[in-house]
Each structure stands twice: as C-alpha cells, then as structure tokens.
Amino acid sequence: SVEVKEPMIALLVNGEPAQTRFDDETYFLRQALDVPVTDARQIAFETREAKELGKLDDVTVVALCNVPSLRPAEIARLRSFVQRGGGLVVFLGDTVEPDDYDNLIRAQLVPGTFTRGRVAVPRRIMTWDAEHPAMELFSKREAGDLSRIVFRDVFDVKPDSKAVVLARLDNNRPAFVSSTLGRGNVLLVTNPCDREWSDWPAER
C-alpha cells in the first residue's frame, strides 16, 4: 500500500495583477508552491489565485500578496479562519498603505504596526531563527542561503508584544514576523513576493 497525502490548498490573493507573468505579484510564489513533491517530509500544495478573498471552506493557508485592503466582512471571515487553525501569510508591497491596515492590525491579523521606510542601502538578511518550524529548512543553508537575499526596500515594522521576529536585516529591521491567533498562525513578510523590492524570487 502507498500512503497518499492530500495537498494543502493555498489561496493566493493577488493585490497587483500584471500583464506579464514575471511582473505579476504571485507568479514566483505560485511557481515555488507548485514544485512536485520528491521527499516524504515535503508538503504538497495546490494553489488557487483570486483578486479578493473568496470562500475558505477547504483552504489551508491564505497569502495576501501586496493587497491594498480588505473589507470588514472579509477581515471577520479571515480572522475566524485563522482562529480555527488556518495559516495566513501577509506580504507587504507598494500598493499597501499603513493606515489601510489598521483594521487588520486590530483583528490581530498583522503582528505589529508598520510605516514606509526605505532602506538607506541594499540590505541582507543577517540573522534568522533556524529552530522555528518556518525557518528550520534553512538551518544548514542546504535549501538556500537566506543571507544571499538583497532587500532594496522594506517596511519598518514594530512587532507587537506577542509577536516573534523570525529574521532580521543587517540594520536590525525585522524581515519576517510571526504570531499566533487561536489555533492558527500568522506570518508577516515586510516586502512583496515579486522582484520589485528584492531579488528573493530569483533565488533558489
């Protein structure tokens, strides 16, 4: 007999669709999640893409990719989804205005406040918590060296008291911040998942 694992459903909410695939907000994230599983320890994902938050009945994780804002009803639905055990990843970007995320912050769907703050010079990730489940893949740098990633721009994030900073840039600014809500997890990434602010998507 062979054990068969159903893929996890990842809903990618595209906040800035583009006419060309390499400029699209979710292209590289979708390619990364669609890689075939070759190891029993890996998790298979099925990606779905939308311009707004749809039904979350069979969804495992939601990624907000440079999404300008959410309506109050969507925020309430997303909060309930996370509390029940869902995962949420928030990628910030150039369409995001901090004031428009106040309701998401109050709903504990963003683990801290943030402001726009360009980096003075390109920065690299210098430290990360290799023991955290979200980062342990990079503990020996076999799956990719995070210190190779160059950030040309980031948001300046002030994590809340319950948040955990998983990675910092070499100027000590948070790069990834996590928190829990009910049975679910939230991860905030201070830059988008396209190539506009960093070369991360082009790295293995």
mmCIF file of N, CA and C in Angstrom, residues 54-145:
data_model
loop_
_atom_site.group_PDB
_atom_site.id
_atom_site.type_symbol
_atom_site.label_atom_id
_atom_site.label_comp_id
_atom_site.label_asym_id
_atom_site.label_seq_id
_atom_site.Cartn_x
_atom_site.Cartn_y
_atom_site.Cartn_z
ATOM 1 N N GLY A 54 -12.132 34.856 -1.253
ATOM 2 C CA GLY A 54 -13.338 34.099 -1.557
ATOM 3 C C GLY A 54 -13.686 33.143 -0.427
ATOM 4 N N LYS A 55 -14.305 32.027 -0.773
ATOM 5 C CA LYS A 55 -14.662 31.030 0.224
ATOM 6 C C LYS A 55 -13.406 30.352 0.751
ATOM 7 N N LEU A 56 -13.421 30.043 2.051
ATOM 8 C CA LEU A 56 -12.243 29.460 2.697
ATOM 9 C C LEU A 56 -12.529 28.074 3.253
ATOM 10 N N ASP A 57 -13.593 27.452 2.775
ATOM 11 C CA ASP A 57 -14.047 26.188 3.355
ATOM 12 C C ASP A 57 -12.967 25.112 3.353
ATOM 13 N N ASP A 58 -12.277 24.913 2.228
ATOM 14 C CA ASP A 58 -11.276 23.852 2.143
ATOM 15 C C ASP A 58 -9.855 24.396 2.035
ATOM 16 N N VAL A 59 -9.677 25.667 2.333
ATOM 17 C CA VAL A 59 -8.367 26.313 2.228
ATOM 18 C C VAL A 59 -7.553 26.056 3.491
ATOM 19 N N THR A 60 -6.249 25.815 3.323
ATOM 20 C CA THR A 60 -5.352 25.584 4.457
ATOM 21 C C THR A 60 -4.599 26.848 4.839
ATOM 22 N N VAL A 61 -4.160 27.597 3.831
ATOM 23 C CA VAL A 61 -3.386 28.809 4.083
ATOM 24 C C VAL A 61 -3.784 29.883 3.075
ATOM 25 N N VAL A 62 -3.825 31.125 3.548
ATOM 26 C CA VAL A 62 -4.115 32.284 2.703
ATOM 27 C C VAL A 62 -2.871 33.154 2.647
ATOM 28 N N ALA A 63 -2.506 33.603 1.443
ATOM 29 C CA ALA A 63 -1.408 34.553 1.276
ATOM 30 C C ALA A 63 -1.979 35.843 0.700
ATOM 31 N N LEU A 64 -1.868 36.919 1.466
ATOM 32 C CA LEU A 64 -2.248 38.240 0.964
ATOM 33 C C LEU A 64 -1.005 38.841 0.319
ATOM 34 N N CYS A 65 -1.026 38.982 -0.994
ATOM 35 C CA CYS A 65 0.160 39.398 -1.746
ATOM 36 C C CYS A 65 0.001 40.841 -2.215
ATOM 37 N N ASN A 66 0.560 41.770 -1.411
ATOM 38 C CA ASN A 66 0.511 43.188 -1.761
ATOM 39 C C ASN A 66 -0.933 43.657 -1.946
ATOM 40 N N VAL A 67 -1.802 43.231 -1.052
ATOM 41 C CA VAL A 67 -3.231 43.559 -1.126
ATOM 42 C C VAL A 67 -3.465 44.917 -0.456
ATOM 43 N N PRO A 68 -4.073 45.881 -1.159
ATOM 44 C CA PRO A 68 -4.241 47.221 -0.587
ATOM 45 C C PRO A 68 -5.066 47.244 0.697
ATOM 46 N N SER A 69 -6.157 46.480 0.740
ATOM 47 C CA SER A 69 -7.013 46.467 1.931
ATOM 48 C C SER A 69 -8.027 45.343 1.801
ATOM 49 N N LEU A 70 -8.723 45.077 2.906
ATOM 50 C CA LEU A 70 -9.818 44.119 2.912
ATOM 51 C C LEU A 70 -11.055 44.781 3.491
ATOM 52 N N ARG A 71 -12.219 44.353 3.034
ATOM 53 C CA ARG A 71 -13.468 44.869 3.577
ATOM 54 C C ARG A 71 -13.700 44.281 4.970
ATOM 55 N N PRO A 72 -14.477 44.979 5.822
ATOM 56 C CA PRO A 72 -14.728 44.487 7.191
ATOM 57 C C PRO A 72 -15.247 43.050 7.230
ATOM 58 N N ALA A 73 -16.140 42.691 6.319
ATOM 59 C CA ALA A 73 -16.677 41.326 6.314
ATOM 60 C C ALA A 73 -15.588 40.318 5.974
ATOM 61 N N GLU A 74 -14.669 40.674 5.084
ATOM 62 C CA GLU A 74 -13.563 39.785 4.728
ATOM 63 C C GLU A 74 -12.614 39.614 5.910
ATOM 64 N N ILE A 75 -12.362 40.713 6.621
ATOM 65 C CA ILE A 75 -11.479 40.652 7.797
ATOM 66 C C ILE A 75 -12.065 39.721 8.850
ATOM 67 N N ALA A 76 -13.376 39.840 9.089
ATOM 68 C CA ALA A 76 -14.030 38.983 10.077
ATOM 69 C C ALA A 76 -13.943 37.515 9.664
ATOM 70 N N ARG A 77 -14.136 37.240 8.384
ATOM 71 C CA ARG A 77 -14.068 35.868 7.876
ATOM 72 C C ARG A 77 -12.648 35.323 7.957
ATOM 73 N N LEU A 78 -11.670 36.169 7.654
ATOM 74 C CA LEU A 78 -10.273 35.744 7.709
ATOM 75 C C LEU A 78 -9.837 35.499 9.146
ATOM 76 N N ARG A 79 -10.279 36.337 10.059
ATOM 77 C CA ARG A 79 -9.936 36.141 11.476
ATOM 78 C C ARG A 79 -10.492 34.811 11.993
ATOM 79 N N SER A 80 -11.738 34.514 11.639
ATOM 80 C CA SER A 80 -12.346 33.252 12.053
ATOM 81 C C SER A 80 -11.591 32.070 11.450
ATOM 82 N N PHE A 81 -11.159 32.203 10.200
ATOM 83 C CA PHE A 81 -10.393 31.155 9.517
ATOM 84 C C PHE A 81 -9.093 30.857 10.266
ATOM 85 N N VAL A 82 -8.365 31.896 10.653
ATOM 86 C CA VAL A 82 -7.098 31.703 11.359
ATOM 87 C C VAL A 82 -7.340 31.111 12.752
ATOM 88 N N GLN A 83 -8.333 31.620 13.455
ATOM 89 C CA GLN A 83 -8.623 31.125 14.798
ATOM 90 C C GLN A 83 -8.936 29.633 14.799
ATOM 91 N N ARG A 84 -9.536 29.163 13.711
ATOM 92 C CA ARG A 84 -9.887 27.733 13.619
ATOM 93 C C ARG A 84 -8.679 26.872 13.266
ATOM 94 N N GLY A 85 -7.535 27.488 12.957
ATOM 95 C CA GLY A 85 -6.338 26.710 12.652
ATOM 96 C C GLY A 85 -5.730 26.991 11.292
ATOM 97 N N GLY A 86 -6.280 27.946 10.563
ATOM 98 C CA GLY A 86 -5.736 28.279 9.249
ATOM 99 C C GLY A 86 -4.435 29.065 9.352
ATOM 100 N N GLY A 87 -3.704 29.087 8.262
ATOM 101 C CA GLY A 87 -2.471 29.857 8.202
ATOM 102 C C GLY A 87 -2.660 31.109 7.349
ATOM 103 N N LEU A 88 -1.989 32.175 7.727
ATOM 104 C CA LEU A 88 -2.060 33.432 6.978
ATOM 105 C C LEU A 88 -0.660 33.985 6.801
ATOM 106 N N VAL A 89 -0.306 34.311 5.546
ATOM 107 C CA VAL A 89 0.947 34.986 5.246
ATOM 108 C C VAL A 89 0.601 36.324 4.609
ATOM 109 N N VAL A 90 1.164 37.407 5.144
ATOM 110 C CA VAL A 90 0.910 38.753 4.626
ATOM 111 C C VAL A 90 2.200 39.289 4.029
ATOM 112 N N PHE A 91 2.206 39.462 2.707
ATOM 113 C CA PHE A 91 3.326 40.089 2.022
ATOM 114 C C PHE A 91 2.972 41.557 1.788
ATOM 115 N N LEU A 92 3.773 42.475 2.324
ATOM 116 C CA LEU A 92 3.541 43.891 2.088
ATOM 117 C C LEU A 92 4.084 44.266 0.706
ATOM 118 N N GLY A 93 3.814 45.507 0.280
ATOM 119 C CA GLY A 93 4.279 45.939 -1.035
ATOM 120 C C GLY A 93 3.871 47.354 -1.339
ATOM 121 N N ASP A 94 4.084 47.793 -2.579
ATOM 122 C CA ASP A 94 3.908 49.196 -2.910
ATOM 123 C C ASP A 94 2.453 49.648 -2.972
ATOM 124 N N THR A 95 1.487 48.724 -3.032
ATOM 125 C CA THR A 95 0.083 49.138 -3.019
ATOM 126 C C THR A 95 -0.469 49.255 -1.595
ATOM 127 N N VAL A 96 0.345 48.866 -0.612
ATOM 128 C CA VAL A 96 -0.097 48.859 0.787
ATOM 129 C C VAL A 96 0.180 50.212 1.440
ATOM 130 N N GLU A 97 -0.855 50.777 2.060
ATOM 131 C CA GLU A 97 -0.713 51.974 2.878
ATOM 132 C C GLU A 97 -0.973 51.589 4.331
ATOM 133 N N PRO A 98 -0.058 51.942 5.243
ATOM 134 C CA PRO A 98 -0.217 51.513 6.641
ATOM 135 C C PRO A 98 -1.582 51.834 7.237
ATOM 136 N N ASP A 99 -2.146 52.997 6.944
ATOM 137 C CA ASP A 99 -3.441 53.375 7.530
ATOM 138 C C ASP A 99 -4.554 52.423 7.098
ATOM 139 N N ASP A 100 -4.441 51.866 5.904
ATOM 140 C CA ASP A 100 -5.478 50.969 5.400
ATOM 141 C C ASP A 100 -5.420 49.596 6.056
ATOM 142 N N TYR A 101 -4.366 49.332 6.838
ATOM 143 C CA TYR A 101 -4.225 48.052 7.525
ATOM 144 C C TYR A 101 -4.585 48.134 9.003
ATOM 145 N N ASP A 102 -5.093 49.267 9.442
ATOM 146 C CA ASP A 102 -5.444 49.421 10.861
ATOM 147 C C ASP A 102 -6.433 48.358 11.322
ATOM 148 N N ASN A 103 -7.468 48.078 10.500
ATOM 149 C CA ASN A 103 -8.468 47.081 10.890
ATOM 150 C C ASN A 103 -7.877 45.672 10.942
ATOM 151 N N LEU A 104 -6.939 45.384 10.040
ATOM 152 C CA LEU A 104 -6.269 44.083 10.080
ATOM 153 C C LEU A 104 -5.396 43.955 11.323
ATOM 154 N N ILE A 105 -4.752 45.046 11.708
ATOM 155 C CA ILE A 105 -3.916 45.037 12.910
ATOM 156 C C ILE A 105 -4.774 44.849 14.144
ATOM 157 N N ARG A 106 -5.905 45.570 14.205
ATOM 158 C CA ARG A 106 -6.805 45.424 15.362
ATOM 159 C C ARG A 106 -7.379 44.015 15.454
ATOM 160 N N ALA A 107 -7.551 43.361 14.311
ATOM 161 C CA ALA A 107 -8.073 41.990 14.292
ATOM 162 C C ALA A 107 -6.980 40.961 14.568
ATOM 163 N N GLN A 108 -5.757 41.423 14.837
ATOM 164 C CA GLN A 108 -4.593 40.569 15.132
ATOM 165 C C GLN A 108 -4.188 39.705 13.934
ATOM 166 N N LEU A 109 -4.475 40.204 12.730
ATOM 167 C CA LEU A 109 -4.091 39.510 11.521
ATOM 168 C C LEU A 109 -2.787 40.046 10.948
ATOM 169 N N VAL A 110 -2.258 41.086 11.565
ATOM 170 C CA VAL A 110 -0.922 41.602 11.265
ATOM 171 C C VAL A 110 -0.233 41.785 12.616
ATOM 172 N N PRO A 111 0.910 41.128 12.853
ATOM 173 C CA PRO A 111 1.524 41.121 14.189
ATOM 174 C C PRO A 111 2.384 42.350 14.499
ATOM 175 N N GLY A 112 1.800 43.527 14.340
ATOM 176 C CA GLY A 112 2.544 44.739 14.662
ATOM 177 C C GLY A 112 2.123 45.890 13.766
ATOM 178 N N THR A 113 2.639 47.062 14.059
ATOM 179 C CA THR A 113 2.389 48.233 13.231
ATOM 180 C C THR A 113 3.570 48.437 12.287
ATOM 181 N N PHE A 114 3.354 49.220 11.233
ATOM 182 C CA PHE A 114 4.449 49.440 10.291
ATOM 183 C C PHE A 114 4.295 50.783 9.591
ATOM 184 N N THR A 115 5.408 51.276 9.123
ATOM 185 C CA THR A 115 5.448 52.524 8.370
ATOM 186 C C THR A 115 6.323 52.310 7.138
ATOM 187 N N ARG A 116 6.142 53.178 6.172
ATOM 188 C CA ARG A 116 7.013 53.122 4.999
ATOM 189 C C ARG A 116 8.383 53.648 5.385
ATOM 190 N N GLY A 117 9.426 52.916 5.025
ATOM 191 C CA GLY A 117 10.770 53.357 5.357
ATOM 192 C C GLY A 117 11.793 52.714 4.452
ATOM 193 N N ARG A 118 12.250 53.458 3.467
ATOM 194 C CA ARG A 118 13.219 52.899 2.532
ATOM 195 C C ARG A 118 14.534 52.603 3.251
ATOM 196 N N VAL A 119 15.184 51.535 2.825
ATOM 197 C CA VAL A 119 16.498 51.232 3.377
ATOM 198 C C VAL A 119 17.519 52.162 2.731
ATOM 199 N N ALA A 120 18.491 52.602 3.516
ATOM 200 C CA ALA A 120 19.474 53.559 3.004
ATOM 201 C C ALA A 120 20.305 52.950 1.882
ATOM 202 N N VAL A 121 20.674 51.708 2.052
ATOM 203 C CA VAL A 121 21.419 50.974 1.021
ATOM 204 C C VAL A 121 20.829 49.565 0.980
ATOM 205 N N PRO A 122 21.065 48.792 -0.067
ATOM 206 C CA PRO A 122 20.570 47.408 -0.074
ATOM 207 C C PRO A 122 21.038 46.637 1.157
ATOM 208 N N ARG A 123 20.124 45.884 1.743
ATOM 209 C CA ARG A 123 20.409 45.140 2.973
ATOM 210 C C ARG A 123 20.208 43.654 2.757
ATOM 211 N N ARG A 124 20.908 42.877 3.556
ATOM 212 C CA ARG A 124 20.777 41.428 3.518
ATOM 213 C C ARG A 124 20.183 40.915 4.831
ATOM 214 N N ILE A 125 19.574 39.739 4.764
ATOM 215 C CA ILE A 125 19.144 39.066 5.982
ATOM 216 C C ILE A 125 20.394 38.524 6.670
ATOM 217 N N MET A 126 20.585 38.924 7.914
ATOM 218 C CA MET A 126 21.791 38.514 8.638
ATOM 219 C C MET A 126 21.524 37.452 9.691
ATOM 220 N N THR A 127 20.357 37.528 10.340
ATOM 221 C CA THR A 127 20.064 36.553 11.390
ATOM 222 C C THR A 127 18.656 36.008 11.204
ATOM 223 N N TRP A 128 18.490 34.723 11.506
ATOM 224 C CA TRP A 128 17.163 34.132 11.488
ATOM 225 C C TRP A 128 17.112 32.987 12.483
ATOM 226 N N ASP A 129 15.895 32.699 12.963
ATOM 227 C CA ASP A 129 15.679 31.660 13.962
ATOM 228 C C ASP A 129 15.562 30.309 13.250
ATOM 229 N N ALA A 130 16.674 29.612 13.135
ATOM 230 C CA ALA A 130 16.718 28.361 12.385
ATOM 231 C C ALA A 130 15.995 27.220 13.107
ATOM 232 N N GLU A 131 15.599 27.427 14.362
ATOM 233 C CA GLU A 131 14.888 26.387 15.095
ATOM 234 C C GLU A 131 13.375 26.516 14.961
ATOM 235 N N HIS A 132 12.916 27.655 14.441
ATOM 236 C CA HIS A 132 11.478 27.834 14.262
ATOM 237 C C HIS A 132 11.009 26.979 13.079
ATOM 238 N N PRO A 133 9.835 26.344 13.186
ATOM 239 C CA PRO A 133 9.359 25.468 12.103
ATOM 240 C C PRO A 133 9.327 26.143 10.729
ATOM 241 N N ALA A 134 9.076 27.449 10.695
ATOM 242 C CA ALA A 134 9.008 28.153 9.410
ATOM 243 C C ALA A 134 10.381 28.395 8.802
ATOM 244 N N MET A 135 11.435 28.271 9.624
ATOM 245 C CA MET A 135 12.773 28.629 9.157
ATOM 246 C C MET A 135 13.776 27.489 9.241
ATOM 247 N N GLU A 136 13.392 26.365 9.856
ATOM 248 C CA GLU A 136 14.354 25.303 10.118
ATOM 249 C C GLU A 136 14.917 24.690 8.836
ATOM 250 N N LEU A 137 14.183 24.814 7.730
ATOM 251 C CA LEU A 137 14.690 24.314 6.456
ATOM 252 C C LEU A 137 16.010 24.973 6.085
ATOM 253 N N PHE A 138 16.230 26.202 6.575
ATOM 254 C CA PHE A 138 17.427 26.959 6.229
ATOM 255 C C PHE A 138 18.518 26.869 7.297
ATOM 256 N N SER A 139 18.370 25.949 8.250
ATOM 257 C CA SER A 139 19.314 25.880 9.358
ATOM 258 C C SER A 139 20.737 25.585 8.886
ATOM 259 N N LYS A 140 20.870 24.700 7.916
ATOM 260 C CA LYS A 140 22.198 24.350 7.400
ATOM 261 C C LYS A 140 22.453 24.960 6.018
ATOM 262 N N ARG A 141 21.514 25.808 5.593
ATOM 263 C CA ARG A 141 21.629 26.533 4.322
ATOM 264 C C ARG A 141 21.674 25.594 3.116
ATOM 265 N N GLU A 142 21.235 24.339 3.327
ATOM 266 C CA GLU A 142 21.227 23.385 2.220
ATOM 267 C C GLU A 142 20.098 23.685 1.242
ATOM 268 N N ALA A 143 19.002 24.234 1.758
ATOM 269 C CA ALA A 143 17.841 24.515 0.911
ATOM 270 C C ALA A 143 17.868 25.933 0.363
ATOM 271 N N GLY A 144 18.955 26.642 0.575
ATOM 272 C CA GLY A 144 19.049 28.021 0.134
ATOM 273 C C GLY A 144 19.624 28.878 1.243
ATOM 274 N N ASP A 145 20.480 29.807 0.883
ATOM 275 C CA ASP A 145 21.151 30.665 1.858
ATOM 276 C C ASP A 145 20.415 32.001 1.942
#
